Coordinates of C-alpha atoms in Angstrom, one line a residue:
Chain V
M183 CA 1.5 6.4 -21.6
L184 CA -1.0 5.6 -24.3
H185 CA -4.7 5.8 -24.1
N186 CA -7.6 7.1 -26.1
S187 CA -10.3 9.4 -24.8
C188 CA -12.2 6.8 -22.8
M189 CA -10.2 3.6 -22.5
I190 CA -7.2 3.3 -20.3
N191 CA -4.3 1.3 -21.5
V192 CA -3.2 -0.3 -18.2
K193 CA -0.2 -2.0 -19.6
A194 CA 1.2 1.3 -20.9
I195 CA 0.3 3.0 -17.6
R196 CA 2.1 0.4 -15.5
K197 CA 5.3 1.3 -17.3
D198 CA 5.1 4.8 -15.8
F199 CA 5.0 3.3 -12.3
P200 CA 8.5 1.9 -11.5
I201 CA 7.2 -0.1 -8.5
F202 CA 5.9 -2.7 -11.0
S203 CA 9.4 -3.3 -12.4
H204 CA 10.8 -3.8 -8.8
H205 CA 8.0 -6.2 -7.9
P206 CA 6.9 -8.1 -11.0
G207 CA 3.5 -9.7 -10.5
L208 CA 2.5 -7.1 -7.8
V209 CA -1.3 -6.9 -7.5
Y210 CA -1.8 -3.5 -5.8
L211 CA -5.4 -3.0 -4.6
D212 CA -4.8 -0.6 -1.7
S213 CA -4.8 2.8 -3.5
A214 CA -7.4 4.1 -1.0
A215 CA -4.6 3.9 1.6
T216 CA -2.0 5.4 -0.6
S217 CA -1.6 5.4 -4.4
L218 CA 1.5 4.4 -6.3
K219 CA 3.7 7.1 -7.8
P220 CA 4.6 7.6 -11.5
Q221 CA 8.1 8.2 -12.6
S222 CA 7.4 11.9 -13.4
V223 CA 6.6 12.6 -9.8
I224 CA 9.7 10.8 -8.6
D225 CA 11.8 12.6 -11.2
A226 CA 10.4 16.0 -10.1
Q227 CA 11.2 15.3 -6.4
N228 CA 14.7 14.1 -7.4
K229 CA 15.3 17.1 -9.6
Y230 CA 14.5 19.5 -6.7
L231 CA 16.7 17.5 -4.3
S232 CA 19.6 17.2 -6.7
Q233 CA 19.5 20.4 -8.7
H234 CA 18.1 23.3 -6.6
S235 CA 17.5 22.1 -3.0
T236 CA 17.2 25.6 -1.6
N237 CA 14.6 27.1 0.7
V238 CA 11.6 29.1 -0.4
K239 CA 11.1 32.8 0.1
R240 CA 14.2 33.5 2.1
G241 CA 17.0 33.4 -0.5
L242 CA 17.7 36.4 -2.6
Y243 CA 19.7 34.3 -5.0
P244 CA 18.5 32.7 -8.2
L245 CA 18.4 29.1 -6.9
S246 CA 16.1 30.0 -4.1
E247 CA 14.0 32.1 -6.4
K248 CA 13.6 29.1 -8.7
T249 CA 12.4 27.0 -5.8
T250 CA 9.9 29.6 -4.6
K251 CA 8.6 29.9 -8.2
A252 CA 8.2 26.1 -8.5
V253 CA 6.3 25.9 -5.2
E254 CA 4.0 28.8 -6.2
Q255 CA 3.4 27.2 -9.6
S256 CA 2.3 24.0 -7.8
R257 CA 0.0 26.1 -5.6
S258 CA -1.5 27.6 -8.7
K259 CA -1.9 24.3 -10.4
T260 CA -3.6 22.8 -7.3
A261 CA -6.0 25.7 -7.2
S262 CA -7.0 25.5 -10.9
F263 CA -7.3 21.7 -10.6
I264 CA -10.1 22.0 -8.0
G265 CA -11.6 25.3 -9.4
G266 CA -10.2 27.6 -6.7
K267 CA -7.7 30.4 -6.4
P268 CA -4.0 30.1 -5.5
D269 CA -4.3 32.2 -2.3
E270 CA -7.0 29.8 -1.0
I271 CA -4.6 26.8 -1.1
I272 CA -2.8 26.0 2.2
F273 CA -0.2 23.2 2.1
T274 CA -0.3 20.9 5.2
K275 CA 1.0 17.5 6.0
N276 CA -2.1 15.5 5.0
T277 CA -5.9 15.5 5.1
T278 CA -5.8 14.8 8.8
E279 CA -3.7 17.8 9.6
S280 CA -5.9 20.0 7.3
L281 CA -9.0 19.0 9.3
N282 CA -7.3 19.3 12.7
L283 CA -6.0 22.7 11.7
L284 CA -9.6 23.7 11.0
A285 CA -10.9 22.3 14.2
Y286 CA -8.2 24.2 16.1
V287 CA -8.7 27.6 14.4
L288 CA -12.5 27.4 14.3
E289 CA -13.0 26.5 17.9
D290 CA -12.5 29.8 19.6
K291 CA -14.2 31.7 16.7
I292 CA -17.5 30.1 16.5
F293 CA -18.5 28.3 19.6
A294 CA -21.2 29.7 21.8
K295 CA -23.7 28.2 24.2
D296 CA -26.0 25.6 22.6
S297 CA -23.8 25.1 19.5
E298 CA -24.1 22.0 17.4
I299 CA -21.8 20.1 15.1
V300 CA -23.3 17.7 12.6
T301 CA -21.3 14.9 11.0
T302 CA -22.1 11.4 9.7
I303 CA -21.4 7.8 10.8
M304 CA -19.5 7.1 7.6
E305 CA -16.6 9.6 8.4
H306 CA -13.0 8.6 8.6
H307 CA -11.7 9.1 12.1
S308 CA -9.9 12.2 10.9
N309 CA -13.2 14.0 10.0
F310 CA -14.9 12.6 13.1
V311 CA -12.6 12.7 16.1
P312 CA -11.4 16.4 15.8
W313 CA -15.1 17.5 15.8
Q314 CA -16.0 15.1 18.6
Q315 CA -13.2 16.6 20.7
V316 CA -14.2 20.2 19.9
A317 CA -17.8 19.4 20.8
Q318 CA -16.6 17.9 24.1
R319 CA -14.4 20.8 25.0
E320 CA -17.0 23.4 24.1
D321 CA -19.9 21.4 25.5
A322 CA -21.6 21.5 22.0
K323 CA -24.0 18.9 20.8
F324 CA -22.4 16.4 18.5
K325 CA -24.9 15.0 16.1
I326 CA -24.1 11.9 14.0
M327 CA -26.2 11.2 11.0
K328 CA -26.8 7.6 10.3
I329 CA -27.0 5.8 6.9
D330 CA -29.5 3.4 5.3
S331 CA -28.9 -0.3 4.5
E332 CA -26.9 0.7 1.4
G333 CA -24.7 3.1 3.2
K334 CA -26.3 6.2 2.0
L335 CA -27.4 9.4 3.8
N336 CA -31.1 10.2 4.0
L337 CA -31.6 13.8 2.9
D338 CA -34.7 14.1 5.0
D339 CA -32.6 13.3 8.0
L340 CA -30.2 16.0 6.9
R341 CA -33.0 18.5 6.8
K342 CA -33.8 17.7 10.4
A343 CA -30.2 17.4 11.6
V344 CA -29.0 20.9 10.5
T345 CA -30.6 23.7 12.5
K346 CA -29.9 27.3 13.2
K347 CA -27.6 26.2 16.0
T348 CA -25.4 24.1 13.7
K349 CA -22.0 25.8 13.4
I350 CA -20.2 23.1 11.5
F351 CA -21.3 20.4 9.1
A352 CA -18.5 18.0 8.4
L353 CA -18.9 15.4 5.6
T354 CA -16.9 13.1 3.5
Y355 CA -17.1 13.5 -0.3
A356 CA -16.8 9.7 -0.6
S357 CA -16.5 7.0 2.1
N358 CA -13.1 5.4 2.4
A359 CA -14.7 2.3 3.9
I360 CA -17.8 1.5 1.9
G361 CA -17.4 3.8 -1.1
T362 CA -20.6 5.9 -0.8
I363 CA -20.4 9.1 -2.9
N364 CA -22.2 12.0 -1.3
D365 CA -23.9 14.5 -3.6
L366 CA -22.1 17.6 -2.3
K367 CA -24.1 20.0 -4.4
K368 CA -27.5 18.8 -3.2
I369 CA -26.3 18.4 0.4
A370 CA -24.8 21.9 0.5
Q371 CA -28.1 23.4 -0.7
I372 CA -30.0 21.6 2.0
V373 CA -27.6 22.7 4.7
R374 CA -27.7 26.4 3.4
K375 CA -31.5 26.4 3.3
N376 CA -31.6 25.5 7.0
N377 CA -28.7 27.6 8.1
K378 CA -26.8 29.9 5.7
D379 CA -24.0 30.5 8.2
C380 CA -23.2 26.9 9.0
L381 CA -19.6 26.0 7.8
I382 CA -19.6 23.1 5.4
I383 CA -16.3 21.2 5.7
V384 CA -15.6 18.4 3.2
D385 CA -13.1 15.6 3.6
G386 CA -12.0 15.0 0.0
A387 CA -9.3 12.4 0.7
Q388 CA -11.1 9.7 -1.4
G389 CA -13.4 11.7 -3.5
V390 CA -11.0 14.2 -5.1
P391 CA -8.5 11.6 -6.4
H392 CA -11.2 9.4 -8.1
L393 CA -13.9 11.8 -9.0
G394 CA -12.3 15.2 -9.2
I395 CA -14.1 18.3 -7.9
D396 CA -15.0 21.8 -9.0
I397 CA -15.5 23.9 -5.9
S398 CA -16.6 26.9 -8.0
E399 CA -19.8 24.9 -8.6
L400 CA -20.3 23.9 -4.9
D401 CA -21.3 26.0 -2.0
I402 CA -18.9 24.6 0.5
D403 CA -16.5 26.4 2.8
F404 CA -13.5 24.1 3.3
L405 CA -12.0 21.1 1.5
A406 CA -9.2 18.8 2.7
F407 CA -7.4 16.2 0.7
S408 CA -4.0 14.5 0.4
A409 CA -1.4 14.4 -2.4
H410 CA -0.4 10.8 -1.7
K411 CA -3.8 9.3 -2.6
M412 CA -3.7 11.0 -6.0
L413 CA -0.4 9.6 -7.4
G414 CA 1.5 12.2 -5.5
P415 CA 4.1 12.2 -2.7
T416 CA 3.4 11.5 1.0
G417 CA 3.8 14.3 3.6
L418 CA 1.7 16.8 1.7
G419 CA -2.0 17.7 2.3
I420 CA -4.1 20.5 1.0
L421 CA -6.6 22.6 2.8
W422 CA -8.7 24.8 0.6
G423 CA -10.9 27.5 2.2
K424 CA -13.0 30.4 1.1
K425 CA -10.7 33.4 1.1
T426 CA -13.0 35.6 3.3
L427 CA -13.1 32.9 5.9
L428 CA -9.4 32.2 5.8
N429 CA -8.7 35.9 6.3
E430 CA -10.8 36.0 9.4
L431 CA -9.1 33.0 11.0
K432 CA -6.1 33.3 13.3
P433 CA -2.9 31.4 12.5
F434 CA -2.6 27.8 13.8
M435 CA 1.2 27.6 14.2
F436 CA 3.7 30.4 14.7
G437 CA 7.3 30.7 13.5
G438 CA 9.2 31.3 10.3
E439 CA 7.6 32.0 7.0
M440 CA 4.3 33.1 8.5
I441 CA 5.1 36.5 10.0
K442 CA 5.1 40.0 8.7
T443 CA 6.8 41.7 11.6
V444 CA 8.0 40.6 15.0
K445 CA 8.7 43.0 17.8
E446 CA 9.5 42.3 21.4
D447 CA 5.9 42.9 22.5
K448 CA 3.9 41.9 19.4
S449 CA 3.8 40.3 16.0
T450 CA 1.9 40.7 12.8
F451 CA 1.3 37.9 10.4
A452 CA 1.6 37.2 6.7
E453 CA -1.5 37.1 4.5
T454 CA -3.5 34.0 3.7
P455 CA -2.4 31.3 2.8
H456 CA 1.2 31.9 4.2
K457 CA 0.0 32.7 7.7
F458 CA -1.1 29.1 8.0
E459 CA 2.2 27.7 6.7
A460 CA 4.7 28.1 9.5
G461 CA 8.2 26.7 8.9
T462 CA 9.9 25.3 5.9
P463 CA 7.3 23.4 3.9
P464 CA 7.8 20.0 2.2
I465 CA 9.3 21.6 -0.9
G466 CA 10.1 18.6 -3.0
E467 CA 6.7 17.2 -2.3
I468 CA 4.9 20.3 -3.3
I469 CA 6.9 20.7 -6.5
S470 CA 6.4 17.0 -7.5
F471 CA 2.6 17.2 -6.7
K472 CA 2.2 19.3 -9.8
E473 CA 3.4 16.3 -11.8
S474 CA 0.7 14.1 -10.2
L475 CA -2.0 16.6 -11.2
D476 CA -0.6 16.8 -14.7
Y477 CA -0.6 13.0 -14.9
I478 CA -4.2 12.8 -13.8
E479 CA -5.3 15.5 -16.2
Q480 CA -3.5 13.8 -19.0
I481 CA -5.7 10.7 -18.5
G482 CA -8.7 12.7 -17.5
Y483 CA -11.3 12.1 -14.9
K484 CA -13.8 10.8 -17.4
S485 CA -11.5 8.0 -18.4
I486 CA -10.5 7.3 -14.8
R487 CA -14.1 7.1 -13.6
N488 CA -15.1 4.9 -16.5
H489 CA -12.2 2.6 -15.9
E490 CA -12.9 2.3 -12.2
L491 CA -16.6 1.7 -12.8
N492 CA -15.7 -1.2 -15.0
L493 CA -13.5 -2.7 -12.3
I494 CA -16.2 -2.2 -9.6
K495 CA -18.8 -3.9 -11.8
Y496 CA -16.5 -6.7 -12.6
I497 CA -15.4 -7.5 -9.0
T498 CA -19.1 -7.2 -7.8
Q499 CA -20.0 -9.8 -10.5
Q500 CA -17.1 -12.1 -9.7
L501 CA -17.6 -12.0 -5.9
N502 CA -21.3 -12.7 -6.3
K503 CA -20.8 -15.5 -8.9
S504 CA -17.9 -17.2 -7.0
F505 CA -19.1 -16.9 -3.4
Q506 CA -22.9 -16.2 -3.6
S507 CA -24.4 -16.0 -0.2
K508 CA -21.0 -16.4 1.5
V509 CA -20.1 -12.8 0.5
T510 CA -21.6 -9.6 1.7
I511 CA -20.8 -6.4 -0.2
L512 CA -21.0 -3.3 2.0
G513 CA -22.3 0.0 0.8
P514 CA -24.2 1.0 -2.3
Q515 CA -25.0 -1.9 -4.6
K516 CA -25.0 0.2 -7.8
A517 CA -21.5 0.7 -9.1
E518 CA -22.3 4.3 -10.1
E519 CA -23.1 5.2 -6.5
R520 CA -19.7 4.2 -5.2
C521 CA -16.1 5.6 -5.4
G522 CA -13.3 3.4 -6.8
L523 CA -13.4 0.9 -3.9
L524 CA -15.3 -2.0 -2.6
S525 CA -15.4 -3.6 0.8
F526 CA -16.9 -7.0 1.7
T527 CA -17.1 -9.7 4.3
I528 CA -16.9 -13.4 3.7
N529 CA -18.7 -15.7 6.1
N530 CA -16.9 -15.8 9.4
I531 CA -13.4 -15.5 8.0
H532 CA -11.7 -12.6 9.7
P533 CA -10.5 -10.0 7.2
H534 CA -7.1 -10.1 8.8
D535 CA -6.8 -13.7 7.9
I536 CA -7.9 -12.9 4.3
G537 CA -5.5 -10.0 4.2
E538 CA -2.5 -11.9 5.3
L539 CA -3.2 -14.9 3.0
L540 CA -3.6 -12.6 0.0
G541 CA -0.5 -10.7 1.0
K542 CA 1.6 -13.8 0.9
D543 CA 0.6 -14.1 -2.8
N544 CA 1.7 -10.6 -3.6
I545 CA -1.8 -9.2 -3.5
C546 CA -2.1 -6.0 -1.5
I547 CA -5.6 -5.3 -0.1
R548 CA -6.8 -3.7 3.1
A549 CA -8.3 -5.5 6.1
G550 CA -9.6 -4.0 9.2
H551 CA -11.9 -1.1 10.2
H552 CA -10.2 1.4 7.8
C553 CA -10.2 4.1 10.4
T554 CA -14.0 4.0 10.6
M555 CA -14.8 2.3 13.8
P556 CA -18.1 4.1 14.4
L557 CA -19.2 2.9 10.9
H558 CA -18.2 -0.7 11.5
N559 CA -19.9 -0.7 14.9
H560 CA -23.0 0.7 13.1
L561 CA -22.8 -2.1 10.6
G562 CA -22.4 -4.7 13.4
I563 CA -19.0 -5.9 12.1
A564 CA -15.5 -5.7 13.6
A565 CA -13.7 -5.4 10.3
S566 CA -14.0 -5.8 6.5
T567 CA -11.8 -6.5 3.5
R568 CA -11.3 -3.6 1.1
V569 CA -10.1 -3.5 -2.5
S570 CA -9.5 -0.1 -4.0
F571 CA -8.6 0.8 -7.6
N572 CA -6.6 3.2 -9.6
V573 CA -5.5 3.6 -13.2
Y574 CA -2.9 0.8 -12.9
N575 CA -5.4 -1.9 -12.1
D576 CA -7.1 -4.2 -14.5
K577 CA -9.4 -7.3 -14.5
D578 CA -6.5 -9.6 -14.1
D579 CA -5.9 -8.1 -10.7
I580 CA -9.4 -9.0 -9.7
D581 CA -9.2 -12.5 -11.2
Q582 CA -6.1 -13.1 -8.9
V583 CA -8.0 -11.9 -5.8
I584 CA -10.9 -14.2 -6.6
L585 CA -8.6 -17.2 -7.2
V586 CA -6.8 -16.8 -3.9
L587 CA -10.0 -16.0 -2.1
K588 CA -11.4 -19.4 -3.3
E589 CA -8.3 -21.1 -1.8
V590 CA -8.7 -19.2 1.5
I591 CA -12.3 -20.2 1.8
E592 CA -11.4 -23.8 1.0
L593 CA -8.7 -23.7 3.6
F594 CA -11.1 -22.5 6.3
D595 CA -14.0 -24.6 5.3
K596 CA -12.0 -27.9 5.3
Chain B
M492 CA -1.6 -19.9 -2.2
N493 CA 1.4 -19.5 0.2
T494 CA 0.3 -20.0 3.8
N495 CA 1.8 -20.3 7.3
Y496 CA -1.6 -21.3 8.5
K497 CA -0.5 -24.7 9.6
K498 CA -3.0 -27.5 10.1
H499 CA -2.8 -27.3 13.9
I500 CA -3.6 -23.6 13.8
L501 CA -6.6 -24.1 11.6
D502 CA -7.7 -27.1 13.7
H503 CA -7.6 -25.0 16.9
Y504 CA -9.5 -22.2 15.1
R505 CA -12.2 -24.4 13.8
N506 CA -12.6 -26.4 17.1
P507 CA -11.0 -24.3 19.8
H508 CA -10.2 -26.2 23.0
N509 CA -11.7 -25.0 26.3
F510 CA -14.2 -22.9 24.4
T511 CA -16.7 -22.6 27.3
K512 CA -17.8 -20.2 30.0
I513 CA -17.1 -21.2 33.5
D514 CA -19.5 -20.3 36.3
N515 CA -18.1 -18.5 39.4
P516 CA -14.6 -18.3 38.2
D517 CA -11.7 -17.1 40.4
Y518 CA -10.5 -15.0 37.5
S519 CA -12.3 -13.6 34.5
L520 CA -9.8 -11.9 32.2
S521 CA -10.6 -9.9 29.1
A522 CA -8.5 -8.7 26.3
T523 CA -9.4 -6.9 23.1
N524 CA -7.5 -6.0 20.0
P525 CA -9.3 -2.8 18.8
L526 CA -7.5 -2.9 15.4
C527 CA -9.0 -6.3 14.5
G528 CA -12.0 -6.3 16.7
D529 CA -10.8 -9.5 18.4
N530 CA -12.1 -9.9 21.9
I531 CA -11.7 -12.8 24.3
K532 CA -12.4 -13.6 27.9
I533 CA -10.5 -16.3 29.8
Y534 CA -12.0 -17.9 32.9
L535 CA -9.9 -19.6 35.5
K536 CA -10.9 -21.6 38.5
L537 CA -8.3 -22.6 41.2
E538 CA -8.0 -25.5 43.5
N539 CA -5.0 -25.8 45.8
D540 CA -3.4 -22.9 44.1
K541 CA -3.5 -24.6 40.8
I542 CA -5.7 -24.0 37.7
S543 CA -8.4 -26.7 38.0
E544 CA -10.7 -25.4 35.3
V545 CA -10.1 -23.1 32.3
G546 CA -12.4 -21.8 29.7
F547 CA -12.6 -19.0 27.2
Q548 CA -15.1 -17.3 25.0
G549 CA -14.9 -14.6 22.3
E550 CA -14.4 -14.0 18.7
G551 CA -11.5 -13.1 16.5
C552 CA -9.2 -14.1 13.7
A553 CA -7.7 -17.6 13.2
I554 CA -4.4 -16.6 14.9
S555 CA -6.0 -15.1 18.0
I556 CA -8.5 -17.9 18.6
A557 CA -5.9 -20.6 17.9
S558 CA -3.4 -18.9 20.2
T559 CA -6.0 -18.7 23.0
S560 CA -7.0 -22.3 22.5
I561 CA -3.3 -23.4 22.7
V562 CA -2.5 -21.2 25.7
T563 CA -5.5 -22.3 27.7
D564 CA -4.5 -25.9 27.1
F565 CA -1.0 -25.1 28.4
I566 CA -2.0 -23.4 31.6
K567 CA -4.2 -26.2 32.9
G568 CA -2.7 -27.5 36.2
K569 CA -0.3 -24.6 36.4
T570 CA 0.0 -22.3 39.5
I571 CA -0.6 -18.6 39.3
K572 CA 3.1 -18.1 39.8
Q573 CA 3.9 -20.2 36.8
I574 CA 1.3 -18.4 34.7
K575 CA 2.9 -15.1 35.5
K576 CA 6.1 -16.3 34.0
I577 CA 4.6 -16.9 30.6
N578 CA 6.1 -14.4 28.2
E579 CA 5.8 -13.5 24.5
E580 CA 8.5 -15.9 23.6
K581 CA 6.7 -18.8 25.3
V582 CA 3.4 -18.0 23.5
L583 CA 5.1 -17.9 20.1
Q584 CA 6.9 -21.2 20.9
L585 CA 3.6 -22.8 21.8
L586 CA 2.0 -21.6 18.6
G587 CA 4.8 -23.2 16.6
T588 CA 4.4 -21.2 13.4
D589 CA 5.9 -18.0 12.0
I590 CA 3.9 -14.9 13.0
H591 CA 4.0 -11.9 10.8
P592 CA 4.8 -8.7 12.8
S593 CA 1.5 -7.2 11.9
R594 CA -0.3 -10.2 13.5
M595 CA 1.7 -10.2 16.7
N596 CA -1.1 -8.6 18.7
C597 CA -3.5 -11.3 17.5
A598 CA -1.0 -14.1 18.6
L599 CA -0.4 -12.4 22.0
L600 CA -4.1 -11.7 22.8
P601 CA -4.3 -14.5 25.4
L602 CA -1.1 -13.3 27.1
E603 CA -2.7 -9.8 27.3
A604 CA -5.7 -11.4 29.0
L605 CA -3.5 -13.4 31.4
N606 CA -1.6 -10.3 32.3
G607 CA -4.8 -9.2 34.0
I608 CA -3.8 -11.5 36.9
L609 CA -1.2 -9.0 37.8
N610 CA -3.8 -6.3 38.4

């Protein structure tokens, strides 16, 4: 991998991702769904499986000790990567499980009569439905903040939405559908001013991989994100929480690895974070995730952001130039205000038709509602077409999308 | 560009047959595909146990609209008993093009609507 401090050498980077040698000519623009994996991540997982595929904690022999050490090193790396502490990092299956875990353990602790939950219309279903369901079960008020015409939250609305009765404020760091980046620092300050006890829960699935995060600078309580969207393996999610809060919460699942003592009539549980990690974890995935974080750090978020901004600006320019009034770009119009993705609609051509026709030319994009049905309803559209970037994309990828899109439009306009 | 969007599919999409609402229908059958946001409503009128008038309205992708257009053509003059016999295989045969597995729900949307007759 070769690159200087700010420019990314895409050609060199692609050599690190073996999928490109298996599929020459692949145009992969669906990293918001899942990112591709570099060789170092694959090697680390293979190494665990082939050289020391033992369980964690239980074994008193060197191979198991090695595995336990590698898992805990990955936990430490994950913590330092986001500015947290190792014992605040809980390994889960994915962002969805992290958020559901929270919804489950918080429900009995905090709900009282007249409680409120506040969220936004731009949330992914995984940061919307769990809270909607808790609200329904507990008869709490479920408040959904709307967005302006550029897909942004109005901070005055936030000041009104969060009250003394608000127990939970659930918000995405960056929208997976329209790319809006939320200013977590400013938003957390507003929430705290209105209600210092309100729990601030952040879905970092899109924001963390593309923008990075330093939770030591943010007054939030919980953060959820997934390894597979940040060049890491599938099957691994992360839940970070403030230690004091995690200590107060009861376990979510019971079984192996999470107990201290078990007697016939009662059990006591391990300390945080282990009390939330029942059963054998995805060991190879946890170990290889450390390699993903190393890979990202080696490139650096400054370069990643710079690279993705250039691609966002370029595709915006090309879409507008090529299709003019036929294309509608959703979300913030300024590149700096969006995460590394862009969604659009073209005339009356259904995104699934666009997606299939691009797919036949080896171009992978996303078409549909991107698990944000309330947002698409709010926008008055059934679906949209999304392109999302990562370090292995370049302007040629965008040129190919534009080229085939022209043919698609021609086909439908005939 | 590689495409399985054959001319007849695109023709049906651009100018769907039977694309009209029918007043006082004997059957009004809806189907939606929440994944795509496709939604259609098929209207049927019977005379002597046979479909005398058929119409549909709705919105969707090229595959779902073309499929509904083709299927509504096919059921004209058929009896309810004959319509109940239409299965997935038949709809795909009528469409006459390869349908990708991920688009199967789009292609079978009219069948889902017609299954409403059973209820």
